[in-house]
Short mmCIF file of C-alpha atoms and ligand atoms in Angstrom, two decimals:
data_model
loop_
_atom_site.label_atom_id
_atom_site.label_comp_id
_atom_site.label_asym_id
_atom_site.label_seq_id
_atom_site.Cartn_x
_atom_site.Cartn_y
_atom_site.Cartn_z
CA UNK A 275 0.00 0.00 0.00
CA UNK A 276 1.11 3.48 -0.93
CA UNK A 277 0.74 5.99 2.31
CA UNK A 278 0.95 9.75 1.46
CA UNK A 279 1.50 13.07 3.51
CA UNK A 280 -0.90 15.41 1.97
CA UNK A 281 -2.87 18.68 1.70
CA UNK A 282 -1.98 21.43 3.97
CA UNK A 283 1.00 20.34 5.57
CA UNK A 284 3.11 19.43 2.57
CA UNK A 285 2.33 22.63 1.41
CA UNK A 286 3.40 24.27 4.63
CA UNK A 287 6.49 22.03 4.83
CA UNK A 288 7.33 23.70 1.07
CA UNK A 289 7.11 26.92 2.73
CA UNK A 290 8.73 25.80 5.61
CA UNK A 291 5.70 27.11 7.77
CA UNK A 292 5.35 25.07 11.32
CA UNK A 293 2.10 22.19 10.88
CA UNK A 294 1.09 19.62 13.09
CA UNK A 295 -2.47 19.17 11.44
CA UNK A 296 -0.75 15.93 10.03
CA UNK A 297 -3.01 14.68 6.80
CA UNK A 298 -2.06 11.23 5.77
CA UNK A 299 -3.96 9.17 2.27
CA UNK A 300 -3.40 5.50 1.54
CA UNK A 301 -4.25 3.98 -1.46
CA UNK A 302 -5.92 1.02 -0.11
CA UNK A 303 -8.06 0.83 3.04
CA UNK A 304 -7.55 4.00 5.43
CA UNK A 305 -9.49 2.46 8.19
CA UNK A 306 -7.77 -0.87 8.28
CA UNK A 307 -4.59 1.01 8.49
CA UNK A 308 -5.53 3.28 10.91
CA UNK A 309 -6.36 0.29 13.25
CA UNK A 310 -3.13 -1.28 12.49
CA UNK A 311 -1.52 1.98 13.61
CA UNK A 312 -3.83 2.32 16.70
CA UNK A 313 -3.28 -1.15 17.90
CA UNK A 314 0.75 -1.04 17.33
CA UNK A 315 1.47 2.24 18.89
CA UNK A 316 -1.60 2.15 21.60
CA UNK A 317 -3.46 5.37 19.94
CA UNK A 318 -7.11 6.23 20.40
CA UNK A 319 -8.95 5.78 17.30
CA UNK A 320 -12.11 7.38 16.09
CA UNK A 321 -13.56 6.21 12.57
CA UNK A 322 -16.03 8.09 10.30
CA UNK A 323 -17.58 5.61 8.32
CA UNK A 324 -19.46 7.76 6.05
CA UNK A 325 -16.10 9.62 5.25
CA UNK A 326 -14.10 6.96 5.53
CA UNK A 327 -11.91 8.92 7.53
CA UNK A 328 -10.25 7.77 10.84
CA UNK A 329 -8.46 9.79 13.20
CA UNK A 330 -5.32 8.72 15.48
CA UNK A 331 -4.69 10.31 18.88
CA UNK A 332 -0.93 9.52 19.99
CA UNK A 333 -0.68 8.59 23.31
CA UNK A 334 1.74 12.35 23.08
CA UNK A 335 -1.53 13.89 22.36
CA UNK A 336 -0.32 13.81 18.49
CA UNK A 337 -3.51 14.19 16.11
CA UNK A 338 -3.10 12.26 12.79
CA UNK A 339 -5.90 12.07 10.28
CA UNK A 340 -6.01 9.02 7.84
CA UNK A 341 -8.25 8.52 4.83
CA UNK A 342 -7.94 6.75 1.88
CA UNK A 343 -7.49 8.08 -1.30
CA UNK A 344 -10.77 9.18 -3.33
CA UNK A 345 -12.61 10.94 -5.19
CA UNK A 346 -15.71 12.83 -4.44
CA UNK A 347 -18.91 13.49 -6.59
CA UNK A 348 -21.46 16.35 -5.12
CA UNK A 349 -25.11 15.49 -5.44
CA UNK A 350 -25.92 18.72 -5.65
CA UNK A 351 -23.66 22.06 -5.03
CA UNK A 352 -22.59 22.86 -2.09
CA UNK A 353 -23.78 19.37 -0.27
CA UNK A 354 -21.60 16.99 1.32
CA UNK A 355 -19.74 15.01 -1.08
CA UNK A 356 -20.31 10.89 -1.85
CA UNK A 357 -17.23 9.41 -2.03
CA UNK A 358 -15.68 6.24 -3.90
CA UNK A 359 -12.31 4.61 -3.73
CA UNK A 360 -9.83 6.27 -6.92
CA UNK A 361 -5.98 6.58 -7.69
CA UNK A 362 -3.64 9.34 -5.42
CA UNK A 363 -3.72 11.66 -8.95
CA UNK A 364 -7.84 11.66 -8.54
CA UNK A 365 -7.65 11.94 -4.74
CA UNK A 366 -5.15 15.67 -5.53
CA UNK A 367 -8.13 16.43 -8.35
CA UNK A 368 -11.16 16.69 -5.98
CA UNK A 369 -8.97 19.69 -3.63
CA UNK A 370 -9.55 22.95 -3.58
CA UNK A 371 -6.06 24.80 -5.20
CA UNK A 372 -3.11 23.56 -6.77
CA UNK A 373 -1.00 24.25 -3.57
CA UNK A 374 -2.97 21.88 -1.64
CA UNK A 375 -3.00 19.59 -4.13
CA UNK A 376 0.64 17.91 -3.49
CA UNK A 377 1.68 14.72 -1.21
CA UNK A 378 4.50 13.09 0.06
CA UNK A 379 5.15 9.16 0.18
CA UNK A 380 5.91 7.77 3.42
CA UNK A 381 7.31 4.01 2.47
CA UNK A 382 10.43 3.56 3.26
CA UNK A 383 11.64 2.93 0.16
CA UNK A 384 9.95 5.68 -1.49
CA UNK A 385 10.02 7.98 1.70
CA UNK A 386 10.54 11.97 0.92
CA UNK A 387 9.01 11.50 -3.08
CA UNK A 388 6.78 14.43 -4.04
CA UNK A 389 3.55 14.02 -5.76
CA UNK A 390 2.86 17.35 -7.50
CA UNK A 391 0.45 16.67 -10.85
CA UNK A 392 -1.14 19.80 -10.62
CA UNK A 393 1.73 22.43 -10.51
CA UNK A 394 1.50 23.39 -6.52
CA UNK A 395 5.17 23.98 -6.36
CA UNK A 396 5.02 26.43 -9.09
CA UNK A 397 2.07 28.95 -8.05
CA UNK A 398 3.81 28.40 -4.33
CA UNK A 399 6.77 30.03 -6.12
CA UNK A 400 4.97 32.32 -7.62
CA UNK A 401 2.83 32.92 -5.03
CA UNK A 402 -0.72 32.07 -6.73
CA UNK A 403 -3.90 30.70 -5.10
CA UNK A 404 -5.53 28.34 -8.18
CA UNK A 405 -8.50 25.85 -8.25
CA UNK A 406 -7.82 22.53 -10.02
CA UNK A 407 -10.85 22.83 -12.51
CA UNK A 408 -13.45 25.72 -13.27
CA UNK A 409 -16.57 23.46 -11.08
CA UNK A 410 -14.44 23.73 -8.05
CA UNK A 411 -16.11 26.82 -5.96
CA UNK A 412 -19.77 25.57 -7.05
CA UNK A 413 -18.93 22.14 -5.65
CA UNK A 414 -17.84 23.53 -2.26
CA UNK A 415 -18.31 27.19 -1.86
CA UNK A 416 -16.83 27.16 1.23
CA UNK A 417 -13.51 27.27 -1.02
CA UNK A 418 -14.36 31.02 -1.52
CA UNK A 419 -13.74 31.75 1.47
CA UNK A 420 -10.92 29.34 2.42
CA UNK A 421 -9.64 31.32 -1.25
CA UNK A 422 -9.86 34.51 1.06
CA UNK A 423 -8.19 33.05 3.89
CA UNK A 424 -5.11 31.50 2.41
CA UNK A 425 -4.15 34.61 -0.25
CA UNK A 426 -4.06 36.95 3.38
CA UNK A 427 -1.65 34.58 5.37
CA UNK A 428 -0.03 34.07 2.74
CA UNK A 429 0.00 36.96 1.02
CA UNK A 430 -0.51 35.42 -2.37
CA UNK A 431 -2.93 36.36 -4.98
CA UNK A 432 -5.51 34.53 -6.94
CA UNK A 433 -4.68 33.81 -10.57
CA UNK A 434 -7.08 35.55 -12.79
CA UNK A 435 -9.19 32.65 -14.08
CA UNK A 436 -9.60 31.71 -10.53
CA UNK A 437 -10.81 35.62 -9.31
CA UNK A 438 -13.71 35.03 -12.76
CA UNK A 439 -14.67 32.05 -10.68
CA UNK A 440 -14.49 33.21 -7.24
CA UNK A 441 -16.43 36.16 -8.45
CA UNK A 442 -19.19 34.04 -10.35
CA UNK A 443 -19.59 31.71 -7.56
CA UNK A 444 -19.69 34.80 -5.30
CA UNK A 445 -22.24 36.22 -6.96
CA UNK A 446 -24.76 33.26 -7.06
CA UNK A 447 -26.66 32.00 -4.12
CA UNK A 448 -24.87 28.73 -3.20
CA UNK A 449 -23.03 29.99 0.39
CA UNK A 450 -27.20 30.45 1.29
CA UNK A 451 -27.69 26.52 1.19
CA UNK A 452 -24.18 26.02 3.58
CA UNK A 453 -25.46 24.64 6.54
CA UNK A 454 -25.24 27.27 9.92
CA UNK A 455 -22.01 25.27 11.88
CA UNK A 456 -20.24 24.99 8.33
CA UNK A 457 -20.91 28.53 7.81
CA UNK A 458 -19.68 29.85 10.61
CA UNK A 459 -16.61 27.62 11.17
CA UNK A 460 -15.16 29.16 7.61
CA UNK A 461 -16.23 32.88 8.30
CA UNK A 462 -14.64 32.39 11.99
CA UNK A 463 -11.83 30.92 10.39
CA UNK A 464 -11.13 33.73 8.07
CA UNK A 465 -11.61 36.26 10.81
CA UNK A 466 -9.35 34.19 13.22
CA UNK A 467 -6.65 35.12 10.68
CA UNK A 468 -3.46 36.78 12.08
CA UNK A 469 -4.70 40.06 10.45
CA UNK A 470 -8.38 40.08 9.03
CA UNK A 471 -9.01 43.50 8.14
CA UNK A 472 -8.09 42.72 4.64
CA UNK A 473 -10.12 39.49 3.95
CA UNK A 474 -13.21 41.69 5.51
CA UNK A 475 -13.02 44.01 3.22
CA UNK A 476 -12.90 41.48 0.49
CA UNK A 477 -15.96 39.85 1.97
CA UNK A 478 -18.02 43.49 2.15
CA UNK A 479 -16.76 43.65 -1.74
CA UNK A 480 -17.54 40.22 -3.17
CA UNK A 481 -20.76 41.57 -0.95
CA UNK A 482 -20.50 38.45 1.03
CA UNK A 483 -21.93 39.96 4.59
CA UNK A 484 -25.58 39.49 2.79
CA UNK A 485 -25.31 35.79 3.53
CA UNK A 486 -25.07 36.72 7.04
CA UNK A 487 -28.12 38.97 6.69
CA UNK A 488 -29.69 40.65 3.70
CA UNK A 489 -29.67 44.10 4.62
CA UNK A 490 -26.24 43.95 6.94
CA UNK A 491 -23.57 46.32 5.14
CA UNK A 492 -20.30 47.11 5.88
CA UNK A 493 -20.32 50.76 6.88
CA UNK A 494 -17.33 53.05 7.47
CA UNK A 495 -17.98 53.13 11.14
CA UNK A 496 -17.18 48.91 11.22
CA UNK A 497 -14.27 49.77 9.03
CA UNK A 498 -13.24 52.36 11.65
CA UNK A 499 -13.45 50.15 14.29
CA UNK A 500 -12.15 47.05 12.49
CA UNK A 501 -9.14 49.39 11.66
CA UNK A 502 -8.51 49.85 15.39
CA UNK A 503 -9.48 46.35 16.52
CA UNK A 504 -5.98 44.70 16.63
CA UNK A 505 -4.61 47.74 18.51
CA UNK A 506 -7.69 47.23 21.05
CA UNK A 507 -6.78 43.20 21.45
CA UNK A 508 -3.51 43.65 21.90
CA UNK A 509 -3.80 46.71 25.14
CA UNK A 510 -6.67 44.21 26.51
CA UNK A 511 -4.21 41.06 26.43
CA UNK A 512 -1.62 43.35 28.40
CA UNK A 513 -4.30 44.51 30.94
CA UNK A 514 -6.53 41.59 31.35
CA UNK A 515 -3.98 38.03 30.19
CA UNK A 516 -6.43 36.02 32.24
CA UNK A 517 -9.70 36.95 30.54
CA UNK A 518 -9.07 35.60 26.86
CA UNK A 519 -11.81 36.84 24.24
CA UNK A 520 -12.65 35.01 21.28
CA UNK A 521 -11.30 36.74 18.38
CA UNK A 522 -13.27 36.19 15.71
CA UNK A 523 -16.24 36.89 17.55
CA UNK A 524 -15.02 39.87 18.49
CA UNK A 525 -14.44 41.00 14.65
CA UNK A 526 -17.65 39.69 14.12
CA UNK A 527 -19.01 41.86 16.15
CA UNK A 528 -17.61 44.90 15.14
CA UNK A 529 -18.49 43.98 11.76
CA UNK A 530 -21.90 44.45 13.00
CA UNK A 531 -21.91 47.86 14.67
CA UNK A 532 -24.36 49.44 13.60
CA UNK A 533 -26.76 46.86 13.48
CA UNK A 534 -30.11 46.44 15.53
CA UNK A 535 -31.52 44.02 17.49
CA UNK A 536 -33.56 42.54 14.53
CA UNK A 537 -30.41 41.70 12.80
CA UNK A 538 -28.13 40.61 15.25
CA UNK A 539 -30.64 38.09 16.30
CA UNK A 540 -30.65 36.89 12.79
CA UNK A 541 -26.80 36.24 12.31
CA UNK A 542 -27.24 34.98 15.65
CA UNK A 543 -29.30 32.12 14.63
CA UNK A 544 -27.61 32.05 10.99
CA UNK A 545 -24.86 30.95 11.87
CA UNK A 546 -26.10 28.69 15.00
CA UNK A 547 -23.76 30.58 17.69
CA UNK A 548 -23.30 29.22 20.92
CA UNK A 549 -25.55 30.83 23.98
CA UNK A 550 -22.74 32.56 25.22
CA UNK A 551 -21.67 34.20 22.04
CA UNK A 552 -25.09 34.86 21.26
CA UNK A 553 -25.43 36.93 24.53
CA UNK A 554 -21.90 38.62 23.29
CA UNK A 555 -23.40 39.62 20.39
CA UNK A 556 -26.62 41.37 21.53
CA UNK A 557 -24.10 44.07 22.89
CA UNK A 558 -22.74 44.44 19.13
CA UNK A 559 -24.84 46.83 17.89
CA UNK A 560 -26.72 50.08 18.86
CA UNK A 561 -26.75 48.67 22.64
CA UNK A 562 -22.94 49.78 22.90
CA UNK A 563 -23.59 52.96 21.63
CA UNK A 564 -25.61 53.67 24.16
CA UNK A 565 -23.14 53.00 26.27
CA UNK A 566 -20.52 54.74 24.40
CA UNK A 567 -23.19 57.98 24.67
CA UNK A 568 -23.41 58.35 28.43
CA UNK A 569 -19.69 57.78 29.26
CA UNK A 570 -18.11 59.92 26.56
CA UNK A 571 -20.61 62.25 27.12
CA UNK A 572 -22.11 62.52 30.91
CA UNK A 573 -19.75 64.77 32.98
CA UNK A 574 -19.65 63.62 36.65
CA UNK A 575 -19.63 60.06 37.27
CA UNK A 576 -18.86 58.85 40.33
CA UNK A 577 -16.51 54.94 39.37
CA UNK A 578 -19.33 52.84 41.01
CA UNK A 579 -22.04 54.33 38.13
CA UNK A 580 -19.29 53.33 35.99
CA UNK A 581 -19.37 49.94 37.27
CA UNK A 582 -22.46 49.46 37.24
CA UNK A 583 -23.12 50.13 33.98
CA UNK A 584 -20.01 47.57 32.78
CA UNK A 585 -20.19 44.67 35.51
CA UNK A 586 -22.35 42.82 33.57
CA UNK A 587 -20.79 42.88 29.65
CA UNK A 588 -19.29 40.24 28.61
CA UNK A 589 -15.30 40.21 27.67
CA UNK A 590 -15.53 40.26 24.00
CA UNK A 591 -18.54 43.18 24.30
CA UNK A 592 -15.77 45.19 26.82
CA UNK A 593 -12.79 44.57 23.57
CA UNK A 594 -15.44 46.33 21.24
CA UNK A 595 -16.13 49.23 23.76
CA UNK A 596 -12.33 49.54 23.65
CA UNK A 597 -12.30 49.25 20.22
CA UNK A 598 -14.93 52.39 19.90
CA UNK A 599 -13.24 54.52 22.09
CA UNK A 600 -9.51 54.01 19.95
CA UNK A 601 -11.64 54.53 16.87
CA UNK A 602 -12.80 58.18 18.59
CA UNK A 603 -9.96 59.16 19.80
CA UNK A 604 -9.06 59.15 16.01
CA UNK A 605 -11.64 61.83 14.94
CA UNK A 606 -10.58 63.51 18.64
CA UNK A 607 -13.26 62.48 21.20
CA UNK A 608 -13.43 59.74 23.11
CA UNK A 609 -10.75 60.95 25.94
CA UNK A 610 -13.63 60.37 29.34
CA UNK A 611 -14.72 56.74 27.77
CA UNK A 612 -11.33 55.65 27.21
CA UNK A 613 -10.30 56.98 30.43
CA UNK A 614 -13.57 55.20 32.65
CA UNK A 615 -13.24 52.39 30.74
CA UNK A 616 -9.49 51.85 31.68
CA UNK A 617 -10.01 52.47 35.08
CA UNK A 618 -13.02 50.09 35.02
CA UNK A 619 -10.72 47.49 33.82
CA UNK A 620 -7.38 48.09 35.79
CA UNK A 621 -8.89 48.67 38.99
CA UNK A 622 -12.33 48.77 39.69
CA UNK A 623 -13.94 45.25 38.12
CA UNK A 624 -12.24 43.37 40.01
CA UNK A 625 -12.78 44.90 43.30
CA UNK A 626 -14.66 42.91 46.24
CA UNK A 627 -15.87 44.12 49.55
CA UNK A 628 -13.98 42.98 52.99
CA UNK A 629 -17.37 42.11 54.81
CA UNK A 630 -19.74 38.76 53.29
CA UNK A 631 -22.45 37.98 53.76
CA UNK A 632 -21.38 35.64 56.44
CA UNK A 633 -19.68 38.92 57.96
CA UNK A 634 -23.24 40.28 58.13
CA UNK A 635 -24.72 37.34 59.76
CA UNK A 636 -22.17 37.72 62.49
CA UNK A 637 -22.79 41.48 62.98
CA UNK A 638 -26.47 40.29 63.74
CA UNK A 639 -28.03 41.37 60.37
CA UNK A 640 -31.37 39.32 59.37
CA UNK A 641 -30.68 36.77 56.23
CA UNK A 642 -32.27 38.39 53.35
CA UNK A 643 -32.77 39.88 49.81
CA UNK A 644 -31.64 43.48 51.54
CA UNK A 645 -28.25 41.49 52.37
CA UNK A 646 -27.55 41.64 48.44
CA UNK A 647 -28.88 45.76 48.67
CA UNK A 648 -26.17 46.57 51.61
CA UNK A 649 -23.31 44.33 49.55
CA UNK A 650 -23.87 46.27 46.92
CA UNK A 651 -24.02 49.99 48.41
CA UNK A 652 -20.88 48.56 50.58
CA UNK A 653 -19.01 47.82 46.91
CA UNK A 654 -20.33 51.27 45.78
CA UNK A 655 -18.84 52.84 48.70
CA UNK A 656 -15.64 50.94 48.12
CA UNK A 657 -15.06 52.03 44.52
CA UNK A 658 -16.44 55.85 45.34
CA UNK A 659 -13.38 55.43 48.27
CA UNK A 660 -15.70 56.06 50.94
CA UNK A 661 -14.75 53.04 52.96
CA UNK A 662 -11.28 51.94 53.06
CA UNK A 663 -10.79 49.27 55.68
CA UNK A 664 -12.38 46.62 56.86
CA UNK A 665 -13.63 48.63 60.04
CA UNK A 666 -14.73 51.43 57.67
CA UNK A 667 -17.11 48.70 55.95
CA UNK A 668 -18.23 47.77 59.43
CA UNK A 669 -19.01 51.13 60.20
CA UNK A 670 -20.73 51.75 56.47
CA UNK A 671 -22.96 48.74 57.06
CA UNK A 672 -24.67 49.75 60.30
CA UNK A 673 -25.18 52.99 59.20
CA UNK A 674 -26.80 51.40 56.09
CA UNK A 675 -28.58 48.80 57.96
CA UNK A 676 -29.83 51.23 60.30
CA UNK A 677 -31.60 53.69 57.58
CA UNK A 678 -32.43 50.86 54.91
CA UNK A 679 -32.75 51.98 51.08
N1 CTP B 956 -9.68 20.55 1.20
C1 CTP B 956 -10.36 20.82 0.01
N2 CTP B 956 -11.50 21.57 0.02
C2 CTP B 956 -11.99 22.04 1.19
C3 CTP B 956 -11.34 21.76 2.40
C4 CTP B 956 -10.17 21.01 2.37
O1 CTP B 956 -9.90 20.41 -1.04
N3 CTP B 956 -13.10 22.76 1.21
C5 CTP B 956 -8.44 19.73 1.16
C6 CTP B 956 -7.18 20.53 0.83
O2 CTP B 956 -6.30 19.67 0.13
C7 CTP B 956 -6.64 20.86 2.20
C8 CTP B 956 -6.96 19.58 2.97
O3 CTP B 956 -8.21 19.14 2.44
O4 CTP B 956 -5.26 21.12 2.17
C9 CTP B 956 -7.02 19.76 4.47
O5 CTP B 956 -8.02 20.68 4.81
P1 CTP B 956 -7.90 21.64 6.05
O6 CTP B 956 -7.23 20.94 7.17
O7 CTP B 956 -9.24 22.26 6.25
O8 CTP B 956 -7.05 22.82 5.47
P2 CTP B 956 -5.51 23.16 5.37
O9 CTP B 956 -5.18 23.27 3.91
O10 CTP B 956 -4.68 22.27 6.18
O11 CTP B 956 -5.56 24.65 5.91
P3 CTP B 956 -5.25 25.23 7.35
O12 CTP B 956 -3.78 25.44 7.34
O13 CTP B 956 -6.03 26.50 7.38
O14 CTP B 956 -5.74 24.22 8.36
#
């Protein structure tokens, strides 16, 4: 049997790019192979029948994917394809562009022998993203935007035959009948990129963002804060390392700035987001702005209206607040949000009160719903710095429990 090295790594091997999404084709049976392999080196092994795909967990944690060579036929566009059993030259035929088109033998006697039909090495050198044949985006439009994807990280372009058919596919509705996970795996994909601003634009151009909803456009107040957004990541990951945000999500959202509830519910269910990134993304829109309003623009605010206006955002909604206030201070405002948002962030969100409610107890306070009441007008007192020490919070809390409300 014939066992190959394939797809994205050799590529990245060419380029000399680091890869451990390890790819391997056998012409023969995948499956029985990758049980051989499981049994002799004591890896976990999960088999997708339908596929006929299995994959290999090392006992070093090493992923390995195994399948056997094939070729695919699509039903329809844009479906999953059927697959049969076919040579290694069909299996490079059915991938997306010529640079992931290439594999590697692995016997030993054969071990290190490139399998390049389609030209790969070439448009690597010359830096070209190419599909194998002109039905390749309509078979799998997600290739459109993996297309995207690749030409930013690598910085390559797309031959011109392969822009017509980007373009044409682009332009028809097949990315409407992609399914809402595989949807939003490639768009999150694209903007998990090291850089995205570019691909978004391409996606706003190839007018892309109507799959996500028909009336969503890109508008020069996303691009302003998409422009700003890596600066905003990067001052968040120096103030808060231990609160990661979700990227992609967070582009996603400020894609979305301007839009209402209506919508954001809509890409919301489009793409079949998670609770919790669904709850990010109700603060996308106008409901930031509001925010944005009253603490650019209010005067005197003592930091515990601060806080409570912010306690309850989520992390990636606090990144796009950030985000709005760079993009401000651009056009010259945005100096007081910045500045309570900061402090909100350095200092005051994390701050706790001394006293619990155990404390309370113990000072001979009735259990209660006013217990959560004084806790909270003792943390308001704490970030206005009207109690200090733990005897000042003692103090604070019979004064408050004496003259409830
Ligand atoms: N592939 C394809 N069409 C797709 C997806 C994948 O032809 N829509 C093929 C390509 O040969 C690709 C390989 O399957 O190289 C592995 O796919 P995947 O792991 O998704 O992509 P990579 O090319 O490894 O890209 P990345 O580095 O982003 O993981």
């Amino acid at each position: 049997m014939s066992l190959y090295l394939v797809g994205g790594v050799v590529r990245d091997l060419l380029l000399r790019r680091e890869n451990w999404d390890l790819d391997l084709t056998l012409e023969g049976d995948g499956i029985a192979f990758a049980r051989l392999v499981a049994d002799r080196y004591g890896a976990g092994l999960a088999v997708f029948e339908r596929f006929a795909t299995a994959r290999l967990v090392l006992p070093n944690r090493l992923k390995i994917d195994i399948a056997s060579t094939r070729r695919e036929s699509y039903v329809k566009p844009a479906a999953l394809p059927d697959v049969a059993a076919a040579s290694l030259q069909e299996d490079l035929y059915r991938r997306d562009f010529t640079i992931n088109a290439m594999a590697i033998q692995l016997n030993p006697a054969t071990f290190g022998e490139l399998h390049d039909p389609y030209g790969g090495q070439r448009d690597l050198k010359a830096k070209t993203i190419r599909v194998l044949h002109g039905g390749s985006f309509f078979d799998d439009p997600t290739r459109i935007f993996r297309a995207i994807r690749f030409t930013q990280r690598f910085g390559f372009s797309l031959e011109p035959s392969t822009r017509g058919l980007l373009e044409e596919a682009a332009a028809t509705n097949l990315i409407q009948q992609l399914s809402g996970p595989r949807l939003c795996n490639e768009i999150f994909l694209l903007l998990g990129e090291r850089d995205p601003r570019k691909p978004i634009k391409r996606l706003a151009f190839l007018r892309l963002l109507r799959f996500l909803h028909p009336r969503l456009r890109y508008t020069n107040k996303g691009e302003r804060i998409v422009a700003v957004l890596p600066r905003a990541l990067a001052w968040w990951k120096k103030q808060c390392p231990d609160h990661g945000v979700e990227r992609p999500l967070v582009y996603l959202m400020a894609i979305l700035s301007k839009a209402g509830p209506a919508v954001l519910r809509s890409v919301t269910q489009r793409l079949q987001l998670s609770s919790l990134q669904s709850k990010a993304v109700e603060w996308a829109g106008r409901r930031t702005d509001r925010l944005v309003q009253v603490l650019e623009q209010t005067k005197d605010m003592r930091p515990a209206q601060v806080y409570r206006l912010l306690a309850d955002l989520p992390d990636d909604a606090l990144v796009l607040l950030v985000a709005k206030g760079l993009a401000m201070r651009k056009v010259g405002g945005g100096h007081r949000l910045t500045r309570r948002l900061s402090r909100f962030l350095k200092h005051d969100r994390l701050a706790t009160t001394i006293l619990r409610g155990e404390d309370l107890k113990r000072l001979g306070l009735e259990p209660g719903p006013q217990f959560k009441t004084i806790l909270d007008r003792l943390l308001d007192a704490r970030l206005n710095g009207r109690v200090r020490t733990e005897s000042d919070e003692r103090a604070f809390v019979h004064r408050v429990a004496q003259k409830p409300g």
